[in-house]
Short mmCIF file of C-alpha atoms in Angstrom, two decimals:
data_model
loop_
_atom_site.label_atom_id
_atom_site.label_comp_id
_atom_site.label_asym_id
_atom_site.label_seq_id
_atom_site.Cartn_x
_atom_site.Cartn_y
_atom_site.Cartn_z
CA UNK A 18 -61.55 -16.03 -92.26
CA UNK A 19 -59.62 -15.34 -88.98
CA UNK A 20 -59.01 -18.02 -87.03
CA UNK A 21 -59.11 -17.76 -83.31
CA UNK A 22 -56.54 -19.39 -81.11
CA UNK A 23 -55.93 -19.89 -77.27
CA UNK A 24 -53.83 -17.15 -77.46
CA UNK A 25 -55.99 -14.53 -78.01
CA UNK A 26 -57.88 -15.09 -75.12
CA UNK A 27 -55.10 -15.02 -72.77
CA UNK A 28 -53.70 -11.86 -72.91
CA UNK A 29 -50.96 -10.39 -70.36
CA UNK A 30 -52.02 -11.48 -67.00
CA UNK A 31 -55.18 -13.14 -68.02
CA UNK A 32 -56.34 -9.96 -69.33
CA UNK A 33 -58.24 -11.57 -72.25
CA UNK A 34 -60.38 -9.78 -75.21
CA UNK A 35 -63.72 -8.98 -74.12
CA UNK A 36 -65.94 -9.52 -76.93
CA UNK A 37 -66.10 -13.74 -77.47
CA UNK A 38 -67.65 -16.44 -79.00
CA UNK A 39 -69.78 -17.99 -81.55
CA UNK A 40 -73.05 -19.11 -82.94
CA UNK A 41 -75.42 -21.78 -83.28
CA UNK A 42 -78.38 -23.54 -84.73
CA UNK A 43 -78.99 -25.64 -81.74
CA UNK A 44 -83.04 -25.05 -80.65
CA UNK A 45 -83.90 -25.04 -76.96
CA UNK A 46 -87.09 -26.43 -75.92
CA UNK A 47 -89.19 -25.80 -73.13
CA UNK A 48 -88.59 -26.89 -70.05
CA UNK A 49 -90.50 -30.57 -69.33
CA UNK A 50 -92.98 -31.08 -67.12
CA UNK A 51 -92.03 -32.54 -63.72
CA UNK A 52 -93.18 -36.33 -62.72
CA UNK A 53 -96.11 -36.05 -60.92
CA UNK A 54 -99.08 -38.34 -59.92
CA UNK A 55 -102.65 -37.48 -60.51
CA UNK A 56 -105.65 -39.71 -59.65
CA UNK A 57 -103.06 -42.64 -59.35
CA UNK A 58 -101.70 -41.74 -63.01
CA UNK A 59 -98.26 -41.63 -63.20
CA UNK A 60 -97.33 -38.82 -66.27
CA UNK A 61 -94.46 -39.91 -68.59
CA UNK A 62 -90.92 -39.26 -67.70
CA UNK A 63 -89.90 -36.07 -68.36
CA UNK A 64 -87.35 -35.76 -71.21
CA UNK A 65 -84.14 -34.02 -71.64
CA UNK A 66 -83.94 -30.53 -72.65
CA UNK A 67 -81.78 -29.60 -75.21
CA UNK A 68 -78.78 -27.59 -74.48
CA UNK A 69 -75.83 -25.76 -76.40
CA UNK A 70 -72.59 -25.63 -75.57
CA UNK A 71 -70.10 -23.30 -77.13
CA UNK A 72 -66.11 -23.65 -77.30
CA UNK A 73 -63.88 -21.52 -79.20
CA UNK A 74 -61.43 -24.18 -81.29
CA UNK A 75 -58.68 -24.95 -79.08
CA UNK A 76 -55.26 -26.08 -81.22
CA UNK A 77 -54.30 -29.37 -79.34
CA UNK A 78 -55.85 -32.55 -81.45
CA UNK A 79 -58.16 -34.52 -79.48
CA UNK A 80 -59.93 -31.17 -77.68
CA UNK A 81 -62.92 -31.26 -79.73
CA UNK A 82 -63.58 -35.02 -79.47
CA UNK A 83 -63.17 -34.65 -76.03
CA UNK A 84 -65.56 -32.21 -75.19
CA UNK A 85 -68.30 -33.76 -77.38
CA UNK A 86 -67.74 -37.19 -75.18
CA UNK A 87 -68.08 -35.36 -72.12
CA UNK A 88 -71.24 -33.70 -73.38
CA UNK A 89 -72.59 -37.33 -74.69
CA UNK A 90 -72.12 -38.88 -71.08
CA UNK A 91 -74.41 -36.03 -69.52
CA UNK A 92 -77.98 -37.88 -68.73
CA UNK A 93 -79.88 -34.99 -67.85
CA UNK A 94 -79.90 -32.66 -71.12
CA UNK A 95 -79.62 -33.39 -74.66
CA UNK A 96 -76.20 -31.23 -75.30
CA UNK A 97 -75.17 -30.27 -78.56
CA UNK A 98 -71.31 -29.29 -78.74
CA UNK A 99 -70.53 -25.95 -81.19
CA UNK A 100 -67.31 -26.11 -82.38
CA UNK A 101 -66.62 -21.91 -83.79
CA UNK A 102 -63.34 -22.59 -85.75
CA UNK A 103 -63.84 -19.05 -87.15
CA UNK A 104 -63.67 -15.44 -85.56
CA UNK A 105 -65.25 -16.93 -82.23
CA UNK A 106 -64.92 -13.54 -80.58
CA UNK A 107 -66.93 -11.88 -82.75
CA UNK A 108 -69.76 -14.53 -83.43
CA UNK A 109 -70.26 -14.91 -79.83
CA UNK A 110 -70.33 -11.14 -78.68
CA UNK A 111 -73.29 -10.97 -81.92
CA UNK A 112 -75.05 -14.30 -80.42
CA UNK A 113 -75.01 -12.83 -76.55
CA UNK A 114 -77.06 -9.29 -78.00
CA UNK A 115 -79.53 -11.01 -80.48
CA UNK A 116 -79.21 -14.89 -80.53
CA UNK A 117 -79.29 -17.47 -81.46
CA UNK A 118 -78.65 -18.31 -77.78
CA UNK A 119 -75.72 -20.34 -76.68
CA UNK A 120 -77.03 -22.18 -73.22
CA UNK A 121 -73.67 -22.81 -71.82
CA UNK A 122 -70.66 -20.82 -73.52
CA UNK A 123 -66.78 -19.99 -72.48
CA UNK A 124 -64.93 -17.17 -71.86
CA UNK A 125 -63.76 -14.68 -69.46
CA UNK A 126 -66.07 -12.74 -67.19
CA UNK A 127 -66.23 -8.92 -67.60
CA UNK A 128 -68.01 -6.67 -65.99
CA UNK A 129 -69.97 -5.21 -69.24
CA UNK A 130 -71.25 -8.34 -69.92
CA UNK A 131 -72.45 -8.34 -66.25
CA UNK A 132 -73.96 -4.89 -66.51
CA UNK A 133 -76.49 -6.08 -69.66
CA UNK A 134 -77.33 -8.58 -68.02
CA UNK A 135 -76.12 -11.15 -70.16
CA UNK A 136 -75.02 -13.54 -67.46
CA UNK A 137 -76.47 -16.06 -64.75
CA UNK A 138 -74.77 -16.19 -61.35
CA UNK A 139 -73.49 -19.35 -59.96
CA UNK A 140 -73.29 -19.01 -56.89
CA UNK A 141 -75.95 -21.65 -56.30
CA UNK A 142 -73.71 -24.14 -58.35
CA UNK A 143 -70.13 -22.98 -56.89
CA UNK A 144 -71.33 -23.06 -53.00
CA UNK A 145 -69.09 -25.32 -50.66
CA UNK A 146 -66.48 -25.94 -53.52
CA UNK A 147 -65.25 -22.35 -53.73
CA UNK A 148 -62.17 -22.87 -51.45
CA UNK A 149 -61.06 -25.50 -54.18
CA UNK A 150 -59.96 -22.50 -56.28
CA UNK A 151 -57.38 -20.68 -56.03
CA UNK A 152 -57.85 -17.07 -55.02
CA UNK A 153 -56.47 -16.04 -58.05
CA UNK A 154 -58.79 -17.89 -60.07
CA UNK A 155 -62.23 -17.03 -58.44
CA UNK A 156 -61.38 -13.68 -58.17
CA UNK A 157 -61.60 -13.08 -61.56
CA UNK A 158 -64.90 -14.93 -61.76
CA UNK A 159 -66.47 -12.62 -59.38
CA UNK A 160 -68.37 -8.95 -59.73
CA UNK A 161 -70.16 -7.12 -57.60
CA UNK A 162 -70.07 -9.98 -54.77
CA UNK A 163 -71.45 -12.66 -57.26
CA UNK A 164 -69.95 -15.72 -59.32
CA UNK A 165 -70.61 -15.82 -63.12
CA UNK A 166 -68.10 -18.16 -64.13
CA UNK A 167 -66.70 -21.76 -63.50
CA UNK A 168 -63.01 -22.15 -64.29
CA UNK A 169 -62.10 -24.92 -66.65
CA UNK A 170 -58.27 -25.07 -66.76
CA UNK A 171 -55.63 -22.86 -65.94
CA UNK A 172 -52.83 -21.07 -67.91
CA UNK A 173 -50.11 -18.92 -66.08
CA UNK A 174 -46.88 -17.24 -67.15
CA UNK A 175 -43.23 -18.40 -65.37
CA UNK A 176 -40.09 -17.26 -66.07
CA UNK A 177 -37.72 -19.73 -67.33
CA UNK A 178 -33.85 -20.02 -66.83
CA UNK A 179 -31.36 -22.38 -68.34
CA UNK A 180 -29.42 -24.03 -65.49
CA UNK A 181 -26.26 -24.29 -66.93
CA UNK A 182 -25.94 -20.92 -68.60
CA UNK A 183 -26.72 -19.16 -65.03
CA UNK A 184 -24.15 -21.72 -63.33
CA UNK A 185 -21.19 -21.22 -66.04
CA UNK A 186 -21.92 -17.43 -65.21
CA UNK A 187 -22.03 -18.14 -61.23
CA UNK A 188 -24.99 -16.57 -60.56
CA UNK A 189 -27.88 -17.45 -58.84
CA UNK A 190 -31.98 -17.63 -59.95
CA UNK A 191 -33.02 -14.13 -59.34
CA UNK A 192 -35.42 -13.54 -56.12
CA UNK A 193 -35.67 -9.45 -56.61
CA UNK A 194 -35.88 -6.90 -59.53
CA UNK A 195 -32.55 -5.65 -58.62
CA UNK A 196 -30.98 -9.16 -59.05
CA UNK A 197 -32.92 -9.73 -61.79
CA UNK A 198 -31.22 -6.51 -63.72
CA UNK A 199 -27.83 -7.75 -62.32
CA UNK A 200 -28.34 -11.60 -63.63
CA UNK A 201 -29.18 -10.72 -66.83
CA UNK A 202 -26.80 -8.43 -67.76
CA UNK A 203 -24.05 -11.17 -66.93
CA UNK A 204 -25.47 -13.74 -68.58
CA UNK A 205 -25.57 -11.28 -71.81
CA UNK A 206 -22.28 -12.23 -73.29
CA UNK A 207 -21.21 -15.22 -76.44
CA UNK A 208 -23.94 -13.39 -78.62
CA UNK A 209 -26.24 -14.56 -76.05
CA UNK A 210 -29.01 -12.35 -73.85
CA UNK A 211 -30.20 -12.50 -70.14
CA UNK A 212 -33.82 -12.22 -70.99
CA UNK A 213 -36.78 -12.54 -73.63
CA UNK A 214 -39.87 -10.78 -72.48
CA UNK A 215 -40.71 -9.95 -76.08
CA UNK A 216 -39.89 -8.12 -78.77
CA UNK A 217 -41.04 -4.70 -77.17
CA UNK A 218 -38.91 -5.07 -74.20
CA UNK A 219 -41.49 -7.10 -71.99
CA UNK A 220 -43.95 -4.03 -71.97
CA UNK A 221 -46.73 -5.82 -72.64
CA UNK A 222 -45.99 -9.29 -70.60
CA UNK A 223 -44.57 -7.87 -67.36
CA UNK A 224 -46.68 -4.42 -66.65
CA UNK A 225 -48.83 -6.49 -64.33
CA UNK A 226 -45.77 -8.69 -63.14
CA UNK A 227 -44.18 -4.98 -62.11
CA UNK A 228 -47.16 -3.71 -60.49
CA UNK A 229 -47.35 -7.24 -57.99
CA UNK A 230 -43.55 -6.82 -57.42
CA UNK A 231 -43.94 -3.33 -56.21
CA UNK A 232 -46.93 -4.79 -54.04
CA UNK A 233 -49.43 -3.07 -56.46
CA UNK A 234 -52.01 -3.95 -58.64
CA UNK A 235 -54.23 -3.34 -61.63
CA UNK A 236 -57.35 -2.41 -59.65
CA UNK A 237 -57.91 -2.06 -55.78
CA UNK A 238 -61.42 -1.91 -53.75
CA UNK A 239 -63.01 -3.33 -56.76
CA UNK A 240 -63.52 0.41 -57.87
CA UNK A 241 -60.26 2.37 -57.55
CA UNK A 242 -56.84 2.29 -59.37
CA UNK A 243 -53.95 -0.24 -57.53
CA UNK A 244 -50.98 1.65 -59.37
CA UNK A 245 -51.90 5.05 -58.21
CA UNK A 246 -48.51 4.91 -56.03
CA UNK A 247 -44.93 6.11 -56.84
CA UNK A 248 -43.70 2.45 -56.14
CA UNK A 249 -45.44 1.85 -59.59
CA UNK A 250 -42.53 4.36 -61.88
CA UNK A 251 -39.89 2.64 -59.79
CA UNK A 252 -40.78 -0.80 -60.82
CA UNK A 253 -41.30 0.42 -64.11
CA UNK A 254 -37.54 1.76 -64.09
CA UNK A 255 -36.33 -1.24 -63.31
CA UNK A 256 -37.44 -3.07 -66.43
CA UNK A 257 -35.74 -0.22 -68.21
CA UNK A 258 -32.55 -0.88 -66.11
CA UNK A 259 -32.59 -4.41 -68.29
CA UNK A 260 -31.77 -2.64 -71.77
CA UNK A 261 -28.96 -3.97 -73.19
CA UNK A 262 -29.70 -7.43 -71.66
CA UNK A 263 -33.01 -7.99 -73.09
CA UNK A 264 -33.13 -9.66 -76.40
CA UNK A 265 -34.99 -7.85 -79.15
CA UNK A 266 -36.18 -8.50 -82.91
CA UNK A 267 -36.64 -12.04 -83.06
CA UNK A 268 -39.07 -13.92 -85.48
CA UNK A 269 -40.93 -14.69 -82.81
CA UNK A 270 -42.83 -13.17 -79.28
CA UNK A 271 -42.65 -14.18 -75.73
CA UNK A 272 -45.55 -16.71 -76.16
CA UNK A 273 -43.29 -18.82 -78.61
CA UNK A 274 -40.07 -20.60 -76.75
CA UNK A 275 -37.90 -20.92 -79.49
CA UNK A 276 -35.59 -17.94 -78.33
CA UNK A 277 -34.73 -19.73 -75.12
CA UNK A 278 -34.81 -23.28 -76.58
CA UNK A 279 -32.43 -21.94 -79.65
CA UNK A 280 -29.95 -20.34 -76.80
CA UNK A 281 -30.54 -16.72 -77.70
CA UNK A 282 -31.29 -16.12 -74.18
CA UNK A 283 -30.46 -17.74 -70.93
CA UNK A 284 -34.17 -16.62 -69.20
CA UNK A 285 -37.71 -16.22 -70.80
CA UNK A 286 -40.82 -15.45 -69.83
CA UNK A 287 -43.44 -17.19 -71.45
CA UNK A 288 -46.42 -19.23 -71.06
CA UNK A 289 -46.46 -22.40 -68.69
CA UNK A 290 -47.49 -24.80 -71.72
CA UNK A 291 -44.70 -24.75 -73.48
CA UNK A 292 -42.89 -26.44 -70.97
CA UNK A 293 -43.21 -30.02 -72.87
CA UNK A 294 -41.61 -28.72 -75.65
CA UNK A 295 -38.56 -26.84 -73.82
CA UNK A 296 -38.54 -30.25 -71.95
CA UNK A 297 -38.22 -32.30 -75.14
CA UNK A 298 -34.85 -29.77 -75.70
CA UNK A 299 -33.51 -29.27 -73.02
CA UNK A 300 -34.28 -32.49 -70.37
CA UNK A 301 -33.09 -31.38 -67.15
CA UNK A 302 -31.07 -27.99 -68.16
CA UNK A 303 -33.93 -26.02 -67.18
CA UNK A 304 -35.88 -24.67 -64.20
CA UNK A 305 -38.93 -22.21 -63.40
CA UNK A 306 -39.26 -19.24 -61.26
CA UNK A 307 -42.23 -16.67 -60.41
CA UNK A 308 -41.61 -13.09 -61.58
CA UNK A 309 -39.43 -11.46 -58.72
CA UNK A 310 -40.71 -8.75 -56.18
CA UNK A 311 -39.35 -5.46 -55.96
CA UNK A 312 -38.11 -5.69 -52.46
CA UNK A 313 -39.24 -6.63 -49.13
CA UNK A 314 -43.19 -4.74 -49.28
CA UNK A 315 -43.48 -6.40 -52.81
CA UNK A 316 -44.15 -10.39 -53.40
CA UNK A 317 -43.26 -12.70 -56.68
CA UNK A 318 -45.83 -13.21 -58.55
CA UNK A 319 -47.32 -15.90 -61.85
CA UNK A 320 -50.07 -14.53 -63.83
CA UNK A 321 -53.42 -16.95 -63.74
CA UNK A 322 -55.70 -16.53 -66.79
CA UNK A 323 -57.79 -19.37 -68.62
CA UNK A 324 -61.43 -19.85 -69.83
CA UNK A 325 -64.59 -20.58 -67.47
CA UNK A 326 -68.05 -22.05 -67.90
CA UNK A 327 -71.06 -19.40 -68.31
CA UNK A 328 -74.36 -19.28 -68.26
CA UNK A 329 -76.84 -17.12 -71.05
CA UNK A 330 -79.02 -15.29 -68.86
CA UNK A 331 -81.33 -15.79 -72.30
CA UNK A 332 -81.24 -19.09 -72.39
CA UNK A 333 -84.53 -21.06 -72.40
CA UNK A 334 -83.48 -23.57 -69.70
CA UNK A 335 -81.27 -21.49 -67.37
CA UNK A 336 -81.70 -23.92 -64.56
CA UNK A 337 -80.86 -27.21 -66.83
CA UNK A 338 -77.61 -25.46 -68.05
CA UNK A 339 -76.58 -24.81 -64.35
CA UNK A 340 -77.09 -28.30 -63.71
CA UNK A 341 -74.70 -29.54 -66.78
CA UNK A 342 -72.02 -26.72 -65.65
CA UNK A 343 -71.92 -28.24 -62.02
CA UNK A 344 -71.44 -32.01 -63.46
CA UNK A 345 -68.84 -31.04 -65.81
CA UNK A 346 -66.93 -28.73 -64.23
CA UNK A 347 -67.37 -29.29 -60.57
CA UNK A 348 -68.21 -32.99 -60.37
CA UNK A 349 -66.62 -34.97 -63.22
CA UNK A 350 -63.16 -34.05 -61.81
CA UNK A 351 -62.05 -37.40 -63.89
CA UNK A 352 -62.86 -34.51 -66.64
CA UNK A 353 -61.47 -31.73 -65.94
CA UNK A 354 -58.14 -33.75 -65.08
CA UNK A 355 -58.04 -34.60 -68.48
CA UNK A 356 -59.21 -31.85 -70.13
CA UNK A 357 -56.02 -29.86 -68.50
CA UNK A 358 -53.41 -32.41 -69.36
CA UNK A 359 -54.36 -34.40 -71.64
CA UNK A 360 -54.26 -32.05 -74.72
CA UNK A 361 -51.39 -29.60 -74.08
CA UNK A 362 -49.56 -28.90 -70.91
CA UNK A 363 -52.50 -27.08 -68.88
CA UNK A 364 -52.90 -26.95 -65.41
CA UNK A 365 -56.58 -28.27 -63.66
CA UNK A 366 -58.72 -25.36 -61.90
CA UNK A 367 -59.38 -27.34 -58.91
CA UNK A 368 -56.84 -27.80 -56.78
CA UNK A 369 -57.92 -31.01 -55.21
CA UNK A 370 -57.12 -32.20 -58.90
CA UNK A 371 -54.33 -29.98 -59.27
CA UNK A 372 -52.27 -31.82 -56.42
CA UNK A 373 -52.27 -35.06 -58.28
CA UNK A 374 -50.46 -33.57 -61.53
CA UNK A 375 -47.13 -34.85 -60.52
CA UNK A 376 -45.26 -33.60 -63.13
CA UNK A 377 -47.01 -30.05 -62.23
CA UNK A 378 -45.15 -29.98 -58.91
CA UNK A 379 -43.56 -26.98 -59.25
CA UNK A 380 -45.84 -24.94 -61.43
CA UNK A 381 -48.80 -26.00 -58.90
CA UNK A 382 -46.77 -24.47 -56.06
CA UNK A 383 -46.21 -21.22 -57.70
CA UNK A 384 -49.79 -21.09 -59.05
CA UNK A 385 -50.58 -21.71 -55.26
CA UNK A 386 -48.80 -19.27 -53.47
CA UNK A 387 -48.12 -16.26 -55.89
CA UNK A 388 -50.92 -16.92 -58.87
CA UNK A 389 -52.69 -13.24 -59.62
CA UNK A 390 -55.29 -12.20 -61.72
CA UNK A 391 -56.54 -8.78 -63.60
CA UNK A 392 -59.87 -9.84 -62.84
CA UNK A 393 -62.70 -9.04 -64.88
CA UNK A 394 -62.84 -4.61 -63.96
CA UNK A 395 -59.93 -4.59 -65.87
CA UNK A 396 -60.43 -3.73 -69.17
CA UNK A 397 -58.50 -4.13 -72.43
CA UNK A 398 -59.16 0.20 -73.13
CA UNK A 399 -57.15 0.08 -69.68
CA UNK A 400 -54.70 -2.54 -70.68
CA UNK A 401 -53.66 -0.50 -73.27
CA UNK A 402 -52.87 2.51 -71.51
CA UNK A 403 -50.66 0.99 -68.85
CA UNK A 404 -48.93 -0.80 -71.31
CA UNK A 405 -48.42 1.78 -73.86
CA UNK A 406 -47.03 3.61 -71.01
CA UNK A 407 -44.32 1.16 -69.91
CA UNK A 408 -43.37 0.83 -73.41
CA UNK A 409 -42.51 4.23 -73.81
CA UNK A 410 -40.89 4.28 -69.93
CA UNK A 411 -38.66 1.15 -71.34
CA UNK A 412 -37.92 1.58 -75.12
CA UNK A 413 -38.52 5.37 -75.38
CA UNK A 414 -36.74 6.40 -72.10
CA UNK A 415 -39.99 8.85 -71.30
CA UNK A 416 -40.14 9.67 -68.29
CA UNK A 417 -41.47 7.20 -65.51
CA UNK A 418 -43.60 9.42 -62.81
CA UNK A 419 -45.16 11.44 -65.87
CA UNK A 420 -46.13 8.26 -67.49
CA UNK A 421 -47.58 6.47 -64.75
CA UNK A 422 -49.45 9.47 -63.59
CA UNK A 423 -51.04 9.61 -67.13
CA UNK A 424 -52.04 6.51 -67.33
CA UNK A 425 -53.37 6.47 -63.68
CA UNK A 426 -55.78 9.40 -64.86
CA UNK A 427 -57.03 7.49 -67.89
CA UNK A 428 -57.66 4.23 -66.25
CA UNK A 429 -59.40 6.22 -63.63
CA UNK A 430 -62.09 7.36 -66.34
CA UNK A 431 -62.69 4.12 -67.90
CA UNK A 432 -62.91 2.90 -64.36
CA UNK A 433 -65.35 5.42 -63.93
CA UNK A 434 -67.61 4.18 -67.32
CA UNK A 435 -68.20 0.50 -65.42
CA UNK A 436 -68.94 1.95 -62.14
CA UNK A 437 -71.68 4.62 -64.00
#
């Protein structure tokens, strides 16, 4: 059976699959009756509903346990903790159409789950808090003006450099695309490459990273395309400009470090939480840097993607699940705290939390002032196309404005399906 991990969730630029989750045998009752006094009769105490909560199985020991203490210190609700260590994708998107119902589930937000209804705003829940987000972060919980998710930790992308490689090579950390072309193809040299952005020349992990440094985006208005601009082919050219100084055919992807802990390359651009383990290597040899900006109209940028707290819209106790979604992810922020750091190198949601990760200084300011999201109108069909388009732009040498235009005309019709 397939086994799901983090990974496939967080897709380029928190682009994540769409169909998730699991099932369950947990029953829901009804909801109690409310304490109330009747001819100087005082009814019995109402008891807890019962209330399931689905995760998908994370790989860091000590997740699982975790989350089942949390949900054994709620007093209000009886919450039973589903644990899908198989094909949670597939179970869930089965268990959201017919049941059996998860209560409280996580995920990503999309907007087709929104359209059937499958969802319960939060905006009740969220209210005064919402500035504790960043942008980035509640952007991509929002559609059509309302909130249908609660952020539980965040992942984000960074691009990092080995000190002493760019230092022997007397260069310094790139701040533009140009610079990041010219860095990399001097630090090529000793059977050593400037950059890892995967195995099919960073297509897939830097489309979105491109479209911010040109000042674009995936999606504007919440209804139109953000690349439909011929800034878009000339930050696509540029990542072509980097062949010859982009490492190719290893064993592993961009996700993995090994490339850039092994010395195959002096930069990589790859997830956030493997920074304990390049840290274990390399101590102090190393530092992090947001993906550049095209020039002075463009802006750096960090992908922000991660998993949020939903509600069924079928659930039985709607109202009770709200209630256990606002104590564990908005209140307990001795929780959340440790559900980000404790069990992998994650970074909190909140970022009244976030500021007391010390050893997230860095990471925390990036997040904070160039974190961006996909958000949830952008859709894997869509994913594709763009990045089936730079691939063929980079590896392919197709041509740039034909290729963006293309994909500009399909993304247009698929944005046209949601908004039908």
């Amino acid at each position: 059976m397939r086994k799901t991990s983090r990974r496939t969730f967080l897709a380029l630029a928190g682009t994540a699959a769409l169909s998730a989750c699991g099932s369950n045998t947990v029953q829901s009752g009804n909801p109690p009756p409310s304490t109330a006094y009747s001819a100087g009769v005082t009814r019995p105490k109402p008891k807890p509903v019962d209330l399931s909560q689905w995760y998908h199985p994370y790989p860091e020991s000590g997740v699982q346990e975790a989350v089942t203490r949390y949900a054994a210190a709620y007093q209000k609700s009886k919450v039973a903790v589903q644990w899908n260590p198989d094909d949670y994708e597939t179970k869930l998107a089965a268990a959201l159409q017919a049941g059996p119902v998860p209560d409280v589930f996580e995920g990503q937000v999309t907007v087709d789950r929104v359209r059937q209804n499958l969802l319960v705003p939060l905006d009740d829940i969220i209210g005064s808090v919402k500035g504790d987000f960043t942008a980035a972060a509640l952007a991509a919980q929002i559609v059509d003006g309302k909130t249908y998710g609660i952020p539980q930790a965040l992942d984000t992308q960074v691009l990092f450099y080995r000190k002493s490689f760019l230092q022997e090579a007397g260069v310094q950390p790139p701040q533009t695309l140009d610079e990041l072309v010219d860095v990399a193809r001097r630090l090529s040299k000793d059977g050593v490459k400037g950059l890892f952005a995967g195995n099919d020349a960073g297509a897939a992990a830097l489309a979105g990273p491109l479209l911010w440094a040109a000042g674009l985006d995936y999606v504007k208005d919440g209804k139109s395309v953000g690349f439909d601009d011929p800034r878009a082919a000339t930050a696509f050219t540029k990542l072509r400009d980097l062949n010859g100084s982009l490492l190719l055919g290893t064993s592993t992807d961009w996700a993995d470090p090994i490339p850039f802990i092994d010395g195959l390359t002096a930069m990589q651009w790859t997830w956030l939480w493997n920074l304990p383990k390049i840290q274990d290597t390399m101590e102090d040899d190393f530092g992090i840097l947001a993906f550049p900006r095209l020039d002075a109209a463009g802006a750096p940028s960090v992908p922000v993607s991660g998993l949020s707290a939903m509600v069924h819209s079928k659930s039985l106790n709607p109202n009770a699940a709200k209630d256990f979604v606002k104590w564990l992810w908005l209140e307990r922020t001795d929780f959340q705290q440790e559900f980000a750091t404790k069990f992998g190198f994650h970074l909190p949601a909140r970022l009244s939390v976030l500021d007391k990760i010390a050893p997230a200084n860095d990471a925390a300011r990036l997040v904070k002032e160039t974190g961006r999201a996909a958000g949830p109108l952008w859709t894997p069909m869509a994913n594709t196309v763009l990045v089936e388009a730079v691939g063929r732009i980079v590896r392919d040498g197709a041509d740039p404005v034909a290729e963006t235009k293309a994909a500009i005309e399909a993304v247009k019709a698929e944005l046209g399906r949601l908004s039908a």
